[in-house]
Amino acid sequence: MKNILIIGSTGQIGSELAMHLRSLYGNEHVVAGYITGAEPKGELLESGPSAIADVVNAQSIADAVKKYNIDTIYNLAALLSVVAESKPRLAWKIGIDGLWNILEIAHENKCAVFTPSSIGSFGVDTPHDMTPQDTVQRPRTIYGVSKVTTELLSDWFFHKYGVDTRSVRFPGIISYVTPPGGGTTDYAVDIYYYAVRGERFTCPIKAGTRMDMMYMPDALHAAQMLMEADPTRLKHRNGFNIAAMSFDPEMIYKAIKAHKPEFEMVYDVDPLKQSIAESWPDMMDDTCARQEWDWEHKFGLEDMTTDMLDKLTKKLL
Ligand code: SER
């Protein structure tokens, strides 16, 4: 990897991935792609190049790829699960029409492409406990439908044209930097903000509903590791199950309470979020990622909680 374009560099994952990759490959080698209205600011803007790279405007992607001699694209443009349900056509336009644009440009310019898939690519018919790498994927959310399509389309471009496409199925991602917007797993980020501000948290997900989650440093490491992986070892490409921790609202609440005994949580279950959460795995089996590219997570619930509370306290108070 020499020159990288991040599409969606001001979003939840993109903003941190851009800085992570700049620290590894050099600031000048990582271009922060953005859309009008979501321009990079602060450190992201000042530390390296940025360019308009709008997935629905293929020319803007082609221009950025040529101008910066890009060989690797991280495509992080997407609507999260809850917001996608209310804007399904936009979710498809960004997730699938946008991906098609990127894959064609990648083919013409010999770029490798990383496009995340998600726990959302599974559905109610999928085995929920230790969800296998290769299993039933019949999601009923438009987010999930577009993620399964992402996996298939990325595989098709690899088999048909040799485009080096790779992806992981991200769990819910937790971070103290850029908040997520409109996801089912967002509660596991929001809860830390409430705890640090000393406010009572109202949880939209029922006690006992487990989902896979991951701390941002592990998610960034996974994306970068997979793109560096030896292609001859990859039996799968799009997308690998990766797991780090699995918890329900009571477990994260208890982990926070161990640091903040006065913290309170009540429930007001959101029916849409709950039905989506129940259709997703309780915990994925990530053996293939561990075998094929040595995936390893670092953070569990306790370490993450200690770090989140510490970093958010510095940020908010
Ligand atoms: N975090 C995403 C969501 O909740 C799942 O990948 O929509």
mmCIF file of N, CA and C in Angstrom, residues 174 188 192 213 215 244-256 259 297-308:
data_model
loop_
_atom_site.group_PDB
_atom_site.id
_atom_site.type_symbol
_atom_site.label_atom_id
_atom_site.label_comp_id
_atom_site.label_asym_id
_atom_site.label_seq_id
_atom_site.Cartn_x
_atom_site.Cartn_y
_atom_site.Cartn_z
ATOM 1 N N ILE A 174 -17.421 0.794 18.995
ATOM 2 C CA ILE A 174 -17.516 1.729 20.122
ATOM 3 C C ILE A 174 -16.279 2.624 20.158
ATOM 4 N N ALA A 188 -24.543 1.308 22.906
ATOM 5 C CA ALA A 188 -23.329 0.911 23.620
ATOM 6 C C ALA A 188 -22.250 1.997 23.565
ATOM 7 N N TYR A 192 -21.904 5.397 27.603
ATOM 8 C CA TYR A 192 -20.694 5.950 28.234
ATOM 9 C C TYR A 192 -20.798 7.465 28.377
ATOM 10 N N MET A 213 -19.734 -6.676 19.720
ATOM 11 C CA MET A 213 -19.243 -5.293 19.783
ATOM 12 C C MET A 213 -17.717 -5.305 19.685
ATOM 13 N N TYR A 215 -14.123 -2.500 20.196
ATOM 14 C CA TYR A 215 -13.564 -1.173 20.470
ATOM 15 C C TYR A 215 -12.836 -0.680 19.214
ATOM 16 N N ALA A 244 -14.815 -9.640 19.028
ATOM 17 C CA ALA A 244 -13.980 -9.215 20.157
ATOM 18 C C ALA A 244 -14.718 -9.444 21.481
ATOM 19 N N MET A 245 -15.972 -9.019 21.545
ATOM 20 C CA MET A 245 -16.758 -9.188 22.777
ATOM 21 C C MET A 245 -18.224 -9.231 22.394
ATOM 22 N N SER A 246 -19.016 -9.800 23.291
ATOM 23 C CA SER A 246 -20.457 -9.867 23.063
ATOM 24 C C SER A 246 -21.110 -9.585 24.404
ATOM 25 N N PHE A 247 -22.044 -8.626 24.429
ATOM 26 C CA PHE A 247 -22.709 -8.340 25.711
ATOM 27 C C PHE A 247 -24.126 -7.857 25.486
ATOM 28 N N ASP A 248 -24.900 -7.874 26.563
ATOM 29 C CA ASP A 248 -26.254 -7.307 26.547
ATOM 30 C C ASP A 248 -26.215 -6.024 27.378
ATOM 31 N N PRO A 249 -27.296 -5.245 27.404
ATOM 32 C CA PRO A 249 -27.255 -3.981 28.138
ATOM 33 C C PRO A 249 -26.878 -4.133 29.616
ATOM 34 N N GLU A 250 -27.312 -5.226 30.256
ATOM 35 C CA GLU A 250 -26.993 -5.406 31.686
ATOM 36 C C GLU A 250 -25.486 -5.570 31.898
ATOM 37 N N MET A 251 -24.837 -6.248 30.977
ATOM 38 C CA MET A 251 -23.394 -6.497 31.141
ATOM 39 C C MET A 251 -22.579 -5.208 30.999
ATOM 40 N N ILE A 252 -22.947 -4.370 30.040
ATOM 41 C CA ILE A 252 -22.184 -3.115 29.883
ATOM 42 C C ILE A 252 -22.523 -2.175 31.051
ATOM 43 N N TYR A 253 -23.780 -2.215 31.488
ATOM 44 C CA TYR A 253 -24.188 -1.385 32.630
ATOM 45 C C TYR A 253 -23.366 -1.762 33.872
ATOM 46 N N LYS A 254 -23.234 -3.063 34.115
ATOM 47 C CA LYS A 254 -22.469 -3.521 35.296
ATOM 48 C C LYS A 254 -20.996 -3.137 35.166
ATOM 49 N N ALA A 255 -20.454 -3.245 33.955
ATOM 50 C CA ALA A 255 -19.041 -2.897 33.752
ATOM 51 C C ALA A 255 -18.813 -1.416 34.056
ATOM 52 N N ILE A 256 -19.782 -0.557 33.685
ATOM 53 C CA ILE A 256 -19.647 0.885 33.964
ATOM 54 C C ILE A 256 -19.851 1.149 35.454
ATOM 55 N N HIS A 259 -17.067 1.186 37.901
ATOM 56 C CA HIS A 259 -16.279 2.430 38.014
ATOM 57 C C HIS A 259 -17.120 3.552 38.603
ATOM 58 N N HIS A 297 -8.027 -9.818 18.556
ATOM 59 C CA HIS A 297 -8.501 -8.587 19.179
ATOM 60 C C HIS A 297 -7.701 -8.331 20.456
ATOM 61 N N LYS A 298 -7.744 -7.074 20.888
ATOM 62 C CA LYS A 298 -7.006 -6.720 22.090
ATOM 63 C C LYS A 298 -7.965 -6.388 23.232
ATOM 64 N N PHE A 299 -9.041 -5.671 22.923
ATOM 65 C CA PHE A 299 -9.902 -5.134 23.977
ATOM 66 C C PHE A 299 -11.131 -6.002 24.244
ATOM 67 N N GLY A 300 -11.364 -6.275 25.530
ATOM 68 C CA GLY A 300 -12.613 -6.877 25.992
ATOM 69 C C GLY A 300 -13.442 -5.794 26.681
ATOM 70 N N LEU A 301 -14.585 -6.189 27.247
ATOM 71 C CA LEU A 301 -15.506 -5.216 27.843
ATOM 72 C C LEU A 301 -14.858 -4.399 28.972
ATOM 73 N N GLU A 302 -14.095 -5.070 29.842
ATOM 74 C CA GLU A 302 -13.527 -4.341 30.990
ATOM 75 C C GLU A 302 -12.473 -3.330 30.553
ATOM 76 N N ASP A 303 -11.536 -3.771 29.705
ATOM 77 C CA ASP A 303 -10.459 -2.842 29.246
ATOM 78 C C ASP A 303 -11.063 -1.679 28.489
ATOM 79 N N MET A 304 -12.044 -2.004 27.656
ATOM 80 C CA MET A 304 -12.669 -0.943 26.850
ATOM 81 C C MET A 304 -13.362 0.062 27.765
ATOM 82 N N THR A 305 -14.068 -0.444 28.772
ATOM 83 C CA THR A 305 -14.807 0.448 29.669
ATOM 84 C C THR A 305 -13.857 1.384 30.412
ATOM 85 N N THR A 306 -12.763 0.844 30.898
ATOM 86 C CA THR A 306 -11.774 1.675 31.600
ATOM 87 C C THR A 306 -11.286 2.786 30.668
ATOM 88 N N ASP A 307 -10.946 2.415 29.440
ATOM 89 C CA ASP A 307 -10.400 3.388 28.494
ATOM 90 C C ASP A 307 -11.461 4.407 28.051
ATOM 91 N N MET A 308 -12.655 3.928 27.756
ATOM 92 C CA MET A 308 -13.738 4.836 27.313
ATOM 93 C C MET A 308 -14.029 5.875 28.400
#
